[in-house]
Short mmCIF file of C-alpha atoms in Angstrom, two decimals:
data_model
loop_
_atom_site.label_atom_id
_atom_site.label_comp_id
_atom_site.label_asym_id
_atom_site.label_seq_id
_atom_site.Cartn_x
_atom_site.Cartn_y
_atom_site.Cartn_z
CA MET N 1 -0.20 0.13 0.19
CA ALA N 2 1.14 3.29 -0.78
CA PHE N 3 0.85 4.74 2.89
CA ASP N 4 2.60 1.79 4.20
CA ASN N 5 6.06 2.74 3.72
CA ILE N 6 5.34 6.50 5.41
CA LEU N 7 7.25 6.73 8.71
CA GLY N 8 5.29 8.15 11.16
CA HIS N 9 2.01 10.56 11.18
CA ASP N 10 -0.81 7.85 11.65
CA ARG N 11 -3.38 10.51 12.04
CA VAL N 12 -2.30 12.38 8.66
CA ARG N 13 -2.13 9.10 7.02
CA ARG N 14 -5.42 8.08 8.52
CA LEU N 15 -7.01 10.96 7.26
CA VAL N 16 -5.78 11.30 3.65
CA SER N 17 -6.42 7.28 3.16
CA GLY N 18 -10.06 8.09 4.73
CA ALA N 19 -10.98 11.13 2.22
CA LEU N 20 -9.17 8.92 -1.00
CA ARG N 21 -11.53 5.87 -0.21
CA ALA N 22 -14.56 8.05 0.27
CA GLY N 23 -13.77 9.76 -3.00
CA ARG N 24 -13.47 13.22 -1.21
CA LEU N 25 -9.90 14.27 -1.61
CA PRO N 26 -9.55 17.90 -1.36
CA PRO N 27 -8.59 19.82 -4.89
CA ALA N 28 -5.75 21.48 -2.73
CA LEU N 29 -3.68 20.45 -0.08
CA LEU N 30 -0.71 22.10 2.08
CA LEU N 31 1.48 19.51 3.79
CA CYS N 32 3.39 21.58 5.88
CA GLY N 33 6.21 20.71 8.81
CA PRO N 34 9.43 20.18 9.45
CA ASP N 35 12.29 19.14 6.09
CA GLY N 36 12.59 16.22 6.54
CA VAL N 37 10.06 14.29 8.11
CA GLY N 38 7.64 12.76 5.04
CA LYS N 39 6.14 15.80 3.34
CA ARG N 40 7.01 14.72 -0.05
CA THR N 41 6.58 11.13 0.12
CA LEU N 42 3.00 11.12 1.39
CA ALA N 43 2.34 13.74 -1.36
CA LEU N 44 3.62 11.40 -4.23
CA ALA N 45 1.75 8.66 -1.99
CA VAL N 46 -1.52 10.30 -2.73
CA ALA N 47 -0.32 10.47 -6.21
CA ARG N 48 -0.01 7.20 -6.68
CA ALA N 49 -3.53 6.17 -5.03
CA LEU N 50 -5.14 8.49 -6.98
CA LEU N 51 -4.03 6.44 -10.30
CA CYS N 52 -3.31 2.84 -8.87
CA GLU N 53 -5.87 0.34 -10.80
CA SER N 54 -6.11 -2.12 -7.82
CA GLY N 55 -7.67 0.02 -5.00
CA ALA N 56 -7.66 3.84 -3.28
CA ASP N 57 -4.56 3.22 -1.09
CA GLY N 58 -2.20 2.42 -4.32
CA CYS N 59 -1.02 -1.62 -3.93
CA GLY N 60 2.64 -0.71 -5.31
CA HIS N 61 2.07 -3.53 -8.21
CA CYS N 62 0.52 -2.46 -10.87
CA ALA N 63 1.85 -0.77 -13.64
CA PRO N 64 0.66 2.96 -12.83
CA CYS N 65 2.04 2.63 -9.19
CA GLY N 66 5.28 1.71 -11.01
CA ARG N 67 5.26 4.41 -13.52
CA VAL N 68 4.77 7.15 -10.41
CA GLU N 69 6.85 5.71 -8.34
CA ARG N 70 9.77 5.80 -11.29
CA GLY N 71 8.39 9.42 -12.00
CA LEU N 72 7.39 8.26 -15.63
CA HIS N 73 3.83 8.57 -15.44
CA PRO N 74 2.11 11.80 -17.45
CA ASP N 75 -0.66 12.51 -14.81
CA VAL N 76 1.58 13.15 -11.71
CA ILE N 77 3.38 16.32 -12.65
CA VAL N 78 6.46 17.67 -9.73
CA VAL N 79 7.23 21.01 -9.76
CA GLN N 80 10.28 22.30 -7.63
CA PRO N 81 12.96 25.07 -7.44
CA GLU N 82 15.34 25.25 -10.84
CA THR N 83 17.62 27.72 -8.85
CA ALA N 84 16.41 29.33 -5.35
CA ALA N 85 13.00 30.09 -6.66
CA ILE N 86 9.84 28.38 -8.41
CA LYS N 87 9.36 31.04 -10.82
CA ILE N 88 6.62 32.53 -13.00
CA GLU N 89 7.03 30.76 -16.19
CA GLN N 90 7.22 26.82 -14.28
CA VAL N 91 3.57 28.54 -12.57
CA ARG N 92 1.71 29.22 -15.84
CA THR N 93 2.52 25.91 -17.19
CA LEU N 94 1.11 24.20 -14.65
CA VAL N 95 -1.60 26.28 -14.26
CA ARG N 96 -2.34 24.96 -17.71
CA GLU N 97 -1.71 21.08 -17.03
CA ILE N 98 -4.36 21.95 -13.95
CA GLY N 99 -6.75 22.61 -15.86
CA SER N 100 -6.81 19.99 -18.04
CA GLY N 101 -8.36 16.48 -17.64
CA PRO N 102 -6.35 13.33 -17.15
CA PHE N 103 -4.03 11.78 -20.02
CA GLU N 104 -4.13 8.22 -19.03
CA GLY N 105 -5.58 7.82 -15.19
CA ARG N 106 -8.87 9.01 -13.38
CA ALA N 107 -7.27 11.92 -12.05
CA ARG N 108 -4.37 13.97 -12.34
CA ALA N 109 -1.67 14.93 -8.88
CA PHE N 110 0.34 18.13 -9.23
CA VAL N 111 3.14 18.55 -6.35
CA VAL N 112 4.74 21.84 -5.78
CA ASP N 113 7.36 20.99 -3.49
CA ASP N 114 9.52 23.72 -1.46
CA ALA N 115 6.39 25.83 -2.06
CA ASN N 116 7.31 28.63 -0.32
CA THR N 117 9.82 29.41 -2.75
CA MET N 118 7.52 30.71 -5.53
CA THR N 119 7.92 34.32 -6.05
CA GLU N 120 4.45 36.33 -4.97
CA GLN N 121 3.65 36.51 -8.88
CA ALA N 122 3.80 32.86 -9.22
CA GLN N 123 1.72 32.38 -6.00
CA ASN N 124 -0.79 34.66 -7.40
CA ALA N 125 -0.92 33.10 -10.81
CA LEU N 126 -1.65 29.67 -9.05
CA LEU N 127 -4.26 31.50 -7.15
CA LYS N 128 -7.10 31.13 -9.61
CA SER N 129 -6.28 26.94 -10.32
CA LEU N 130 -6.90 26.60 -6.57
CA GLU N 131 -9.96 28.52 -6.59
CA GLU N 132 -11.59 26.74 -9.91
CA PRO N 133 -9.51 23.81 -10.88
CA ALA N 134 -10.71 20.87 -13.33
CA SER N 135 -12.74 18.32 -11.10
CA THR N 136 -9.62 15.17 -11.66
CA SER N 137 -7.05 18.01 -10.62
CA HIS N 138 -5.72 17.47 -7.33
CA VAL N 139 -2.68 20.17 -5.92
CA LEU N 140 -0.60 19.09 -3.23
CA LEU N 141 2.06 21.89 -2.06
CA VAL N 142 4.68 20.88 -0.06
CA THR N 143 6.28 23.24 2.58
CA GLY N 144 8.38 23.63 5.81
CA ALA N 145 7.60 27.15 5.78
CA PRO N 146 4.30 27.63 4.92
CA GLN N 147 3.68 31.06 6.41
CA ALA N 148 6.08 32.52 3.37
CA LEU N 149 2.60 31.85 1.29
CA LEU N 150 0.44 34.51 1.05
CA PRO N 151 -2.47 34.11 2.90
CA THR N 152 -4.88 33.56 0.16
CA ILE N 153 -2.97 30.49 -1.19
CA ARG N 154 -3.20 29.44 2.75
CA SER N 155 -6.93 29.89 2.92
CA ARG N 156 -7.73 27.83 -0.27
CA CYS N 157 -6.04 24.68 0.69
CA GLN N 158 -6.87 21.66 3.24
CA VAL N 159 -3.77 21.94 5.82
CA LEU N 160 -2.05 19.03 6.91
CA ARG N 161 0.06 19.35 9.61
CA PHE N 162 3.39 16.87 9.80
CA GLY N 163 5.15 16.87 13.04
CA PRO N 164 8.95 15.53 14.18
CA LEU N 165 9.53 12.05 13.77
CA PRO N 166 9.65 10.36 17.46
CA ALA N 167 13.11 9.54 18.12
CA ALA N 168 12.29 5.80 19.14
CA VAL N 169 10.24 5.33 15.31
CA LEU N 170 13.56 6.96 14.36
CA GLU N 171 15.86 4.80 15.53
CA ARG N 172 13.83 1.92 14.80
CA HIS N 173 13.83 2.45 11.22
CA LEU N 174 17.60 3.16 11.00
CA GLN N 175 18.20 0.23 12.83
CA ASP N 176 15.81 -2.42 10.59
CA ARG N 177 15.67 -0.65 7.67
CA HIS N 178 19.15 1.32 7.04
CA GLY N 179 20.97 -1.71 9.18
CA LEU N 180 22.88 1.12 11.57
CA SER N 181 23.76 -0.37 15.00
CA ALA N 182 22.03 0.15 17.69
CA ASP N 183 24.14 3.05 19.15
CA GLU N 184 24.61 4.61 15.45
CA ALA N 185 20.76 4.53 15.37
CA ARG N 186 20.24 5.90 18.75
CA LEU N 187 23.04 8.83 18.28
CA ARG N 188 21.56 9.85 14.61
CA ALA N 189 17.45 9.41 16.21
CA SER N 190 18.79 12.30 18.88
CA LEU N 191 20.54 14.61 16.84
CA SER N 192 18.09 14.62 14.23
CA GLY N 193 15.23 17.03 14.74
CA GLY N 194 12.86 14.42 14.39
CA SER N 195 13.81 14.05 10.42
CA LEU N 196 14.57 11.21 8.98
CA GLY N 197 16.08 13.18 5.92
CA ALA N 198 18.61 14.55 8.46
CA ALA N 199 18.95 11.31 9.84
CA LEU N 200 20.38 9.27 6.64
CA ALA N 201 22.28 12.69 5.76
CA PHE N 202 24.48 12.49 9.47
CA GLU N 203 28.31 12.06 8.42
CA ALA N 204 29.04 10.42 11.59
CA ASP N 205 32.77 10.67 10.96
CA GLY N 206 32.23 14.74 10.27
CA TYR N 207 30.41 14.90 13.89
CA ARG N 208 32.55 13.05 15.77
CA ALA N 209 35.72 15.10 14.44
CA VAL N 210 33.72 18.36 15.69
CA ARG N 211 32.42 16.69 18.92
CA ASP N 212 36.38 15.50 19.96
CA LEU N 213 37.50 19.17 19.43
CA LEU N 214 34.88 20.38 21.84
CA ILE N 215 35.62 17.88 24.33
CA ALA N 216 39.51 18.50 24.15
CA GLY N 217 38.67 22.21 24.33
CA LEU N 218 36.27 21.81 27.15
CA SER N 219 38.35 19.51 29.59
CA ARG N 220 40.92 22.50 29.54
CA LEU N 221 39.14 25.54 29.14
CA SER N 222 39.04 26.76 32.69
CA SER N 223 42.71 27.31 32.93
CA LEU N 224 43.34 28.70 29.38
CA GLY N 225 44.28 32.10 28.87
CA ALA N 226 42.65 34.65 26.87
CA LEU N 227 44.80 34.56 23.63
CA GLU N 228 43.96 30.38 24.14
CA ARG N 229 40.49 30.89 24.39
CA MET N 230 40.53 33.16 21.49
CA ASP N 231 42.77 30.48 19.50
CA PHE N 232 39.72 27.91 20.55
CA ALA N 233 37.23 30.03 19.40
CA GLN N 234 39.19 30.47 15.81
CA LYS N 235 39.24 26.67 15.58
CA LEU N 236 35.23 26.40 15.75
CA ASP N 237 34.54 28.86 13.50
CA GLU N 238 36.88 27.34 11.10
CA ALA N 239 34.78 24.17 11.23
CA ASP N 240 32.57 23.66 7.93
CA ASP N 241 29.41 23.80 9.51
CA PRO N 242 28.72 26.06 12.52
CA MET N 243 25.28 24.22 12.88
CA LEU N 244 26.77 20.94 13.29
CA VAL N 245 29.59 22.81 15.92
CA MET N 246 26.25 23.71 17.98
CA THR N 247 24.77 20.32 17.57
CA ALA N 248 27.89 18.39 18.81
CA LEU N 249 28.13 21.07 22.23
CA ARG N 250 24.23 20.55 22.64
CA SER N 251 24.85 16.61 22.95
CA ILE N 252 27.91 16.82 24.76
CA LEU N 253 26.29 19.23 27.32
CA ARG N 254 23.54 17.39 27.80
CA ASP N 255 25.31 13.97 28.43
CA VAL N 256 27.46 15.99 30.88
CA ALA N 257 23.92 17.07 32.73
CA ALA N 258 22.79 13.43 32.38
CA LEU N 259 25.90 12.10 34.03
CA ARG N 260 26.26 14.77 36.63
CA ALA N 261 22.56 13.95 37.46
CA GLY N 262 23.51 10.58 37.89
CA SER N 263 22.44 8.67 34.97
CA ALA N 264 24.53 5.62 33.70
CA PRO N 265 27.24 6.15 31.03
CA GLU N 266 25.27 3.89 28.90
CA ALA N 267 22.54 6.33 28.98
CA VAL N 268 24.38 9.14 27.39
CA LEU N 269 24.15 10.29 23.45
CA ASN N 270 27.60 9.91 23.00
CA ARG N 271 28.88 6.32 24.43
CA ASP N 272 32.11 6.08 22.81
CA ALA N 273 33.03 9.36 24.49
CA ALA N 274 31.68 8.40 27.75
CA ALA N 275 34.87 8.48 30.01
CA ALA N 276 35.65 12.20 28.91
CA LEU N 277 32.19 13.27 29.54
CA ALA N 278 32.16 11.47 32.84
CA ALA N 279 35.62 13.70 33.82
CA LEU N 280 33.47 16.82 32.54
CA ALA N 281 30.57 15.92 34.48
CA ARG N 282 32.51 15.70 37.73
CA GLY N 283 33.88 19.24 37.03
CA PRO N 284 32.98 22.64 36.96
CA LEU N 285 30.88 22.22 33.83
CA GLY N 286 28.66 19.48 35.47
CA ALA N 287 26.71 22.16 37.66
CA ARG N 288 26.30 24.57 34.40
CA ALA N 289 25.52 22.03 31.62
CA VAL N 290 21.71 23.00 31.95
CA GLY N 291 22.16 26.25 31.42
CA LEU N 292 24.91 26.43 29.02
CA GLY N 293 22.46 24.20 26.72
CA ASP N 294 20.10 27.05 26.32
CA VAL N 295 23.11 29.42 25.56
CA THR N 296 24.39 27.12 22.98
CA GLU N 297 21.01 27.35 21.28
CA ASP N 298 20.93 31.32 21.74
CA THR N 299 23.76 31.10 19.82
CA ARG N 300 22.56 28.79 16.85
CA THR N 301 20.20 31.30 16.23
CA ALA N 302 21.84 33.90 16.11
CA LEU N 303 24.15 32.28 13.30
CA ARG N 304 21.27 31.17 11.52
CA GLN N 305 20.37 35.24 11.77
CA ASN N 306 23.43 35.58 10.49
CA ALA N 307 25.84 36.86 13.09
CA ASN N 308 29.41 37.24 12.67
CA ARG N 309 30.34 33.54 13.23
CA LEU N 310 33.59 34.22 14.66
CA LEU N 311 32.69 36.83 17.65
CA SER N 312 30.08 34.18 18.18
CA MET N 313 32.21 31.80 19.03
CA ASP N 314 34.20 33.82 21.33
CA VAL N 315 31.43 35.10 23.17
CA LEU N 316 30.31 31.10 23.13
CA VAL N 317 33.58 30.17 24.45
CA ASP N 318 34.16 32.93 26.70
CA THR N 319 30.67 32.26 28.17
CA VAL N 320 31.27 28.45 28.88
CA ALA N 321 34.48 29.31 30.46
CA GLY N 322 32.61 31.02 33.03
#
């Protein structure tokens, strides 16, 4: 079945499956939620179900299901940004297709991925098609930033909200479907923010390199002078991905706080570094780890808003040093 391969989101799956079986799928759906949690996957599952020869949920075995899966069915059109945005020309072509009938199946599905990247002009061009689509056309807008869409667009769609996937669900999936070890799956699931996409894209070697750099610096931070702290901040600034630095630091502080509170070494995320983390927990960092987690998140937010990286790292290091 088309929806069986979708991880989590049981409520959303039930709503969509019920609407398909009853022949009452809305002409326009807005699938919104964090990146990497399965919004596009569900949109394509809806397309399969609409065109399946065997049933409303999509059998996965008939010719139409296979063609949708391979991106070859003429009644399923996927639009996505060609560069940074979905342009007016793409949407004008889409509008013409929405107004026409199916080529082969009983319906047509139009998936607009990263719909929030449509320019305002492109959104306005789409508006009439959402108001008066062909009876056999279904438009599925997929976005991680619904607030970037015009209110007039949002108001004409049935909204399906996706939340982060539970860490336990991700952990089982990573072990069962992707063959990861229990420790690796647990680490990825815990650091992914509920996103399967982020968990699969996780670079374990890069993460551990950054984490070990942080642990080494944190273990001697209280004894460093001003120039040595600046050098440590410079090394953090030179990391390829500042968000990875923040993720690694947050995970270290989480483990240090847990160990300080009496958790067993087996409970930490970074089990391969449990001994070094236990030493940090016994030191002055242990008592401040919880509060410093909030400081780390404030730094992450500042970096996302294009704050100066080196200055942000410098302030963070000084704050952690106390």
